[in-house]
C-alpha positions as a LaTeX table, in Angstrom:
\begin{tabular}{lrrr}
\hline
Residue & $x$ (\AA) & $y$ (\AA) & $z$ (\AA) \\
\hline
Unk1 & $-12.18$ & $-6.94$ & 1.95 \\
Unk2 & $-13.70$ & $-10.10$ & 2.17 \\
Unk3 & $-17.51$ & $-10.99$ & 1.96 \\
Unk4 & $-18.14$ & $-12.87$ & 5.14 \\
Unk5 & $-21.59$ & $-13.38$ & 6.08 \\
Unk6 & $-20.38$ & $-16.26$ & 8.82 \\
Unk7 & $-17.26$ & $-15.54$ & 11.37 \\
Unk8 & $-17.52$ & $-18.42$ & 13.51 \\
Unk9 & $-15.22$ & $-20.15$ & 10.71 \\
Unk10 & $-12.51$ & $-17.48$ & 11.61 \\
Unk11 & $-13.45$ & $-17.56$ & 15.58 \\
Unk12 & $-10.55$ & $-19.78$ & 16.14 \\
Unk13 & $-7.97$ & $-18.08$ & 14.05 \\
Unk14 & $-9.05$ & $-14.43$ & 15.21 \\
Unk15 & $-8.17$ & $-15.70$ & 19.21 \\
Unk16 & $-5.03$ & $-17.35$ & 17.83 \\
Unk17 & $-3.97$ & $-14.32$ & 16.34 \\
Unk18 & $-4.71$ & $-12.37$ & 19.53 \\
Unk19 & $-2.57$ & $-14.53$ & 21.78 \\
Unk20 & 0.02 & $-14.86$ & 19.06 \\
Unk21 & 0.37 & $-11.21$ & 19.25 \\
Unk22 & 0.77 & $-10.89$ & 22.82 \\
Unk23 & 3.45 & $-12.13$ & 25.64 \\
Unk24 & 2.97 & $-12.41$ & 29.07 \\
Unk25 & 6.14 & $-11.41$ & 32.00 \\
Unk26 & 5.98 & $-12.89$ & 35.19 \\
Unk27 & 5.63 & $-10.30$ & 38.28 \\
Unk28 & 6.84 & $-10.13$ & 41.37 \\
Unk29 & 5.52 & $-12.95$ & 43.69 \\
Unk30 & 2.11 & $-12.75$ & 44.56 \\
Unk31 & 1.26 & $-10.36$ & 41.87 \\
Unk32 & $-0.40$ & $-11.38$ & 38.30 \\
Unk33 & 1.46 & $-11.63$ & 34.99 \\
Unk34 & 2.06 & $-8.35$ & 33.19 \\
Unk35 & 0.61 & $-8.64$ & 29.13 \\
Unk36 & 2.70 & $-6.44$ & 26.35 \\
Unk37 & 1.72 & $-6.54$ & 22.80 \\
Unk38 & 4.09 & $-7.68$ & 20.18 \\
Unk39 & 4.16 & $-5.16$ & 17.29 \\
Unk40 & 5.74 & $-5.68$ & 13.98 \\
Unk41 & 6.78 & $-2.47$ & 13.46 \\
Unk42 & 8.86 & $-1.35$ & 16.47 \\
Unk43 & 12.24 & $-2.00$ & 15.75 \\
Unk44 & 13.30 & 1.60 & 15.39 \\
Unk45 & 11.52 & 2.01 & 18.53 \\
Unk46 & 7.69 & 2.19 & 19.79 \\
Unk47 & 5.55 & 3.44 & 16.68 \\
Unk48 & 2.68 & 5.01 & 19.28 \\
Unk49 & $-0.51$ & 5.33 & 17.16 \\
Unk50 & 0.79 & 3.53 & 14.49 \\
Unk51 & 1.59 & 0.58 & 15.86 \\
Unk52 & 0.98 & $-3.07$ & 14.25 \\
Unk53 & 0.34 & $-6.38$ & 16.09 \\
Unk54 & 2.72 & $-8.82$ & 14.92 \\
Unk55 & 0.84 & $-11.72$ & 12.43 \\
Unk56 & 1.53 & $-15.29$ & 13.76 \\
Unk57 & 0.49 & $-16.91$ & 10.37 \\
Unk58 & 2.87 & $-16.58$ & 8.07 \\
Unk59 & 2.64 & $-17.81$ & 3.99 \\
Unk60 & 4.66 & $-20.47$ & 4.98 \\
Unk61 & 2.27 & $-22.09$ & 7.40 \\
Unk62 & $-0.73$ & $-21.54$ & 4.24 \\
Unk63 & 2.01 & $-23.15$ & 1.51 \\
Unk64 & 2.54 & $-26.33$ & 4.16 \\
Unk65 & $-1.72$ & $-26.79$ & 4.55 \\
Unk66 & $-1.40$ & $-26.86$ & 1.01 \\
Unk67 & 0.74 & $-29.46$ & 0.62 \\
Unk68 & $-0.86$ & $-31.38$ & 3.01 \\
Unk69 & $-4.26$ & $-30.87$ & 1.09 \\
Unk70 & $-2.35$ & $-31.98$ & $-2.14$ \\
Unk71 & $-0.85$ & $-35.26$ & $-0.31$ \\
Unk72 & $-4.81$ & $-36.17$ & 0.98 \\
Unk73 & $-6.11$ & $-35.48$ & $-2.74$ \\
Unk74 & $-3.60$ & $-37.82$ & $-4.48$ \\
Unk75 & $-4.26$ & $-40.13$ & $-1.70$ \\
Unk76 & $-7.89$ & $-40.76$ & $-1.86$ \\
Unk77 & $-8.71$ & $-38.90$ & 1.95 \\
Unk78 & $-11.44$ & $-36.34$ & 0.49 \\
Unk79 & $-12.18$ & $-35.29$ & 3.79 \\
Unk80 & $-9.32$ & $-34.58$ & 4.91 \\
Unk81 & $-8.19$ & $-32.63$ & 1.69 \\
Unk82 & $-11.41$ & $-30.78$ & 1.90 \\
Unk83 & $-10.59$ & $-29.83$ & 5.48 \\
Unk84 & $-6.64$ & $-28.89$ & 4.34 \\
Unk85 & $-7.81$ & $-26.08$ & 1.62 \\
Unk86 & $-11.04$ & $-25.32$ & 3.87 \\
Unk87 & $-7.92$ & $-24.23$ & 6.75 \\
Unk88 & $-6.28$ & $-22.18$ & 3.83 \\
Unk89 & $-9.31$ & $-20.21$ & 3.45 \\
Unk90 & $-10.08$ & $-19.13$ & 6.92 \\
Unk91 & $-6.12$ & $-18.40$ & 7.43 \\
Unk92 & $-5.83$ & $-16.35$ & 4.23 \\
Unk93 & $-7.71$ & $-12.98$ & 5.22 \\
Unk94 & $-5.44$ & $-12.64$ & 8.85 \\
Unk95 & $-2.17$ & $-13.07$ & 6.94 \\
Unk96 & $-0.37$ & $-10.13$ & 6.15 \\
Unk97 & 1.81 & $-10.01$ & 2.89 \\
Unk98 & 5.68 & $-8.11$ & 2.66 \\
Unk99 & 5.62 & $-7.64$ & $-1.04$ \\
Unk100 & 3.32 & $-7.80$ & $-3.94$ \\
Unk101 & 4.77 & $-11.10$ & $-4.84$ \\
Unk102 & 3.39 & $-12.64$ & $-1.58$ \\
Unk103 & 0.26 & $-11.08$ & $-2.00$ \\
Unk104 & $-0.59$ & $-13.18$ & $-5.73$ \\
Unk105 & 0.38 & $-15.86$ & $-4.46$ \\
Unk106 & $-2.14$ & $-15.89$ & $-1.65$ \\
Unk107 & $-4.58$ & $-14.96$ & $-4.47$ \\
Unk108 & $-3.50$ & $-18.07$ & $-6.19$ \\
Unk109 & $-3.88$ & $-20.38$ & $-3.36$ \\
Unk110 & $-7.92$ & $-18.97$ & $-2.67$ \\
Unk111 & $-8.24$ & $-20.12$ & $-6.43$ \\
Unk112 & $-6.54$ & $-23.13$ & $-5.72$ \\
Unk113 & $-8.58$ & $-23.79$ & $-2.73$ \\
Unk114 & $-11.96$ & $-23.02$ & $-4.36$ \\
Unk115 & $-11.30$ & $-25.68$ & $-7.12$ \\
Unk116 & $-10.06$ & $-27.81$ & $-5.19$ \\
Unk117 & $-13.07$ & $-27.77$ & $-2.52$ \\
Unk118 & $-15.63$ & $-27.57$ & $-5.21$ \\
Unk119 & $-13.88$ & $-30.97$ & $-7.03$ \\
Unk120 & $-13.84$ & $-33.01$ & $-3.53$ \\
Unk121 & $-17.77$ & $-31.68$ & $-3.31$ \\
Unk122 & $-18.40$ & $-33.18$ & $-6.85$ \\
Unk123 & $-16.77$ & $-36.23$ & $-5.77$ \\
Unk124 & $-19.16$ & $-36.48$ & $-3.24$ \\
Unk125 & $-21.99$ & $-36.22$ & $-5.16$ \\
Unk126 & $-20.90$ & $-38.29$ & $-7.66$ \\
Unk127 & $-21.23$ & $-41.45$ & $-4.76$ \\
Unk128 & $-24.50$ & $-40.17$ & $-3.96$ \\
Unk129 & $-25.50$ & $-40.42$ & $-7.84$ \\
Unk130 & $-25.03$ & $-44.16$ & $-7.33$ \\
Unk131 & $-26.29$ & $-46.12$ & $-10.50$ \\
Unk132 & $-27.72$ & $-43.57$ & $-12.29$ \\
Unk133 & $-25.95$ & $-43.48$ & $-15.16$ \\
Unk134 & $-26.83$ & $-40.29$ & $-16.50$ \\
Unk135 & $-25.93$ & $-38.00$ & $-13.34$ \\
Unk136 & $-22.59$ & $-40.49$ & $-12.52$ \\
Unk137 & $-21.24$ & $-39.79$ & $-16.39$ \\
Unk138 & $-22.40$ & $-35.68$ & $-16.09$ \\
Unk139 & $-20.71$ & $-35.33$ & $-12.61$ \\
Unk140 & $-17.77$ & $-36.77$ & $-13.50$ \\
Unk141 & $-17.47$ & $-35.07$ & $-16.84$ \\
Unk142 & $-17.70$ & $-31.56$ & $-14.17$ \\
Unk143 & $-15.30$ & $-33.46$ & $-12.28$ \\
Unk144 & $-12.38$ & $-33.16$ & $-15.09$ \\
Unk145 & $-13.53$ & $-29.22$ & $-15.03$ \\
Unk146 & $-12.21$ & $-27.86$ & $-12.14$ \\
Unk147 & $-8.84$ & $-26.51$ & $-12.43$ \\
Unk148 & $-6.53$ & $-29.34$ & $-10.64$ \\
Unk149 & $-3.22$ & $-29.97$ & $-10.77$ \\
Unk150 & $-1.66$ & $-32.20$ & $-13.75$ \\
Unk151 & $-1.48$ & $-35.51$ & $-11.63$ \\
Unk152 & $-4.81$ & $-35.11$ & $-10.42$ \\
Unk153 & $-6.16$ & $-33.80$ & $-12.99$ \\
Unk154 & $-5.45$ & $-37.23$ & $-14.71$ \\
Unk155 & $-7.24$ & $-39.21$ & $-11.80$ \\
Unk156 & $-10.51$ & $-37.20$ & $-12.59$ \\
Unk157 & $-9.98$ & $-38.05$ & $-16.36$ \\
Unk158 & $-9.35$ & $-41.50$ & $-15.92$ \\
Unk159 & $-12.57$ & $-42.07$ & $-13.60$ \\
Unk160 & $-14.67$ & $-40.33$ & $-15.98$ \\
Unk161 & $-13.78$ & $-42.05$ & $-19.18$ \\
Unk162 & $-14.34$ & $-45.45$ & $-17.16$ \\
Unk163 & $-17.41$ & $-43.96$ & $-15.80$ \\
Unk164 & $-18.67$ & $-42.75$ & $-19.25$ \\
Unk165 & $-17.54$ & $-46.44$ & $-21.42$ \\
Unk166 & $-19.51$ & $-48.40$ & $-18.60$ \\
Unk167 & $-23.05$ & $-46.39$ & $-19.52$ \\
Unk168 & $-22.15$ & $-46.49$ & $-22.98$ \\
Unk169 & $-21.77$ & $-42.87$ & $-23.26$ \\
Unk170 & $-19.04$ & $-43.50$ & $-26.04$ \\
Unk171 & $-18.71$ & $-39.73$ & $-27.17$ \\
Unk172 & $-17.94$ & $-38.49$ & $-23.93$ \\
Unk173 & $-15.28$ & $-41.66$ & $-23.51$ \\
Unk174 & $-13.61$ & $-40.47$ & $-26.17$ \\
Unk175 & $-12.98$ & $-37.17$ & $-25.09$ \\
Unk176 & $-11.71$ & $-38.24$ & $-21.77$ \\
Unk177 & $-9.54$ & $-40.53$ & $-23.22$ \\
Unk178 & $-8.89$ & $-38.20$ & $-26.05$ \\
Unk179 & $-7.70$ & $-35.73$ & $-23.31$ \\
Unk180 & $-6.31$ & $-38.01$ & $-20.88$ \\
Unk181 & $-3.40$ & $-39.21$ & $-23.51$ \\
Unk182 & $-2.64$ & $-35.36$ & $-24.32$ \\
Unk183 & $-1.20$ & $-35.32$ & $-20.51$ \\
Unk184 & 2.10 & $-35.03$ & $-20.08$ \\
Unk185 & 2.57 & $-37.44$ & $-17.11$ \\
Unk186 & 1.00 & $-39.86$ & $-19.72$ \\
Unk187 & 4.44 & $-40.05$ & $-21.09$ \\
Unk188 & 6.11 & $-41.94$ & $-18.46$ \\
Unk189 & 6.51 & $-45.15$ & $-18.16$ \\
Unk190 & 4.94 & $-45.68$ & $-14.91$ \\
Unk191 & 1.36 & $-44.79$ & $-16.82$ \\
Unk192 & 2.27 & $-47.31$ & $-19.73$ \\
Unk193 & $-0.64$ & $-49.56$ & $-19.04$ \\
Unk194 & $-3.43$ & $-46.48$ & $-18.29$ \\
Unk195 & $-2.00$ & $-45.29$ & $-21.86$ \\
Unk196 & $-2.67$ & $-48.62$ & $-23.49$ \\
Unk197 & $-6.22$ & $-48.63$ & $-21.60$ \\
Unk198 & $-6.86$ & $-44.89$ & $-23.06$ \\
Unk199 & $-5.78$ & $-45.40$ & $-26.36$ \\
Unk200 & $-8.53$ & $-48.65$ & $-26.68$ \\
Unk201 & $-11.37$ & $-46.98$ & $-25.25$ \\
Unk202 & $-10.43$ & $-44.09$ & $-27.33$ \\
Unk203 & $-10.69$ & $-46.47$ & $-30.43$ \\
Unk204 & $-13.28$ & $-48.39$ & $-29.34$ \\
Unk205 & $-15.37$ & $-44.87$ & $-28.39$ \\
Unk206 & $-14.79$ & $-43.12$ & $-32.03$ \\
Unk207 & $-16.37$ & $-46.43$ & $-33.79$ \\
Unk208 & $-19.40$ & $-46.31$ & $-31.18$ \\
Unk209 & $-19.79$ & $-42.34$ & $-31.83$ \\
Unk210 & $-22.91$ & $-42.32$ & $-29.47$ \\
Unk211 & $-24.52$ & $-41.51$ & $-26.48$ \\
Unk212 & $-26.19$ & $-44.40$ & $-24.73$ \\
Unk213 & $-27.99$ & $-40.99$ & $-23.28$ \\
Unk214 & $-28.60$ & $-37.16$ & $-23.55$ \\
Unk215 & $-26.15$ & $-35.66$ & $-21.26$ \\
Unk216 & $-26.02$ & $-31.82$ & $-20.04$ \\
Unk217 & $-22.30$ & $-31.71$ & $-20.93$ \\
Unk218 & $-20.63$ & $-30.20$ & $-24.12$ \\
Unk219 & $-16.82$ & $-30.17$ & $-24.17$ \\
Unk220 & $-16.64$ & $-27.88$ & $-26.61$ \\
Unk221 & $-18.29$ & $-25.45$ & $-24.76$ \\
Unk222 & $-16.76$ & $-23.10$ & $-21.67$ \\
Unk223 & $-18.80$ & $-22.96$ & $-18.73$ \\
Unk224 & $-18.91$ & $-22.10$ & $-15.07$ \\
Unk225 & $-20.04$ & $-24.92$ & $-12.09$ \\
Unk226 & $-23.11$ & $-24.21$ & $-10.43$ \\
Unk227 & $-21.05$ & $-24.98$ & $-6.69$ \\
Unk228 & $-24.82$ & $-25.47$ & $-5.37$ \\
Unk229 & $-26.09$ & $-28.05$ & $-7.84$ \\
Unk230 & $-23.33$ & $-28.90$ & $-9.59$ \\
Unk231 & $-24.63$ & $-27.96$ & $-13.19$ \\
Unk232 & $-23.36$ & $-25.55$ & $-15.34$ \\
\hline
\end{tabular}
């Protein structure tokens, strides 16, 4: 069960599912097409009143808008990431599953997809913020929050601890530069120069040890994102 309050996002999917489900044999001349359904579970013969339609989205076709998602994150297109997991969602309740297996890992990608959607929406709020410093440093403090992969993950870090040095919010500089060095990817040699940058803020940050301003942000603390406005 899913709690949908608006199907016109699943409009187009519902009629693609139809047609996918159904083929279409010429008649003879002069006489219209005849229209069959395509079951999936016919092939010891016709199942009568059991019969399924046969699914034309497949977990493949969710894993590849994934991707694609992915590739527009790392890339800078928000919109077009945002519109990637957005097609995941509305795909994910007309799938049908084989096994259990396939089943958690379509639960996996909805979390993947709500994190994901909810960080591009920060991101946009963060360039409506503008100059003030206050709601720039606390969105993108939310920003390192949501659960994103490793390499993005240290995007969102390394925007935030520039955001947070430039207002002088040195505490909160600290501990995105504090986490950004405990990444792995950190390691290589093709981040050599953000771990150099990192490691001076970081130093720079612990002999500040203050906030230019009072922020609604504790690390230490676990919390949950307001998704409507973006507190926690």
């Amino acid at each position: 069960q899913i709690a949908a309050c608006d199907f016109s996002v699943l409009k187009d999917n519902m009629i693609n599912c139809y047609i996918g489900a159904t083929m279409s044999v010429p008649g003879v001349p002069g006489s219209p097409g005849m229209s069959f359904p395509l079951l999936r579970n016919d092939a010891s013969g016709h199942p009568g009143n059991e019969s399924l339609p046969r699914p034309p989205l497949k977990l493949k076709d969710l894993v590849s808008s994934l991707r694609s998602g992915y590739r527009f994150f790392q890339g800078g297109k928000f919109n077009d990431s945002k519109a990637s997991f957005t097609k995941v969602l509305a795909e994910i309740p007309l799938v049908v599953t084989s096994n259990r297996a396939e089943a958690n890992e379509m639960k996996e990608m909805l979390v993947i997809c709500r994190e994901y959607i909810t960080a591009i929406r920060i991101k946009g709020a963060m360039a409506e913020a503008g100059s003030d410093p206050v709601r720039a440093t606390e969105l993108s403090a939310y920003f390192t929050h949501c659960n994103l992969q490793p390499v993005h993950l240290l995007l969102a870090l390394r925007a935030a601890m520039g955001t947070a040095f430039k207002h002088k919010n040195f505490i909160a500089a600290a501990s995105f530069a504090r986490r950004l060095l405990e990444l792995p990817d950190m390691s290589s040699e093709k981040n050599a120069d953000l771990r150099v940058k990192a490691t001076k803020v970081l130093q720079k940050s612990e002999q500040m040890a203050r906030n230019e301003h009072d922020l609604n942000y504790d690390e230490t603390k676990t919390f949950v994102i307001d998704s409507q406005r973006f507190m926690p």
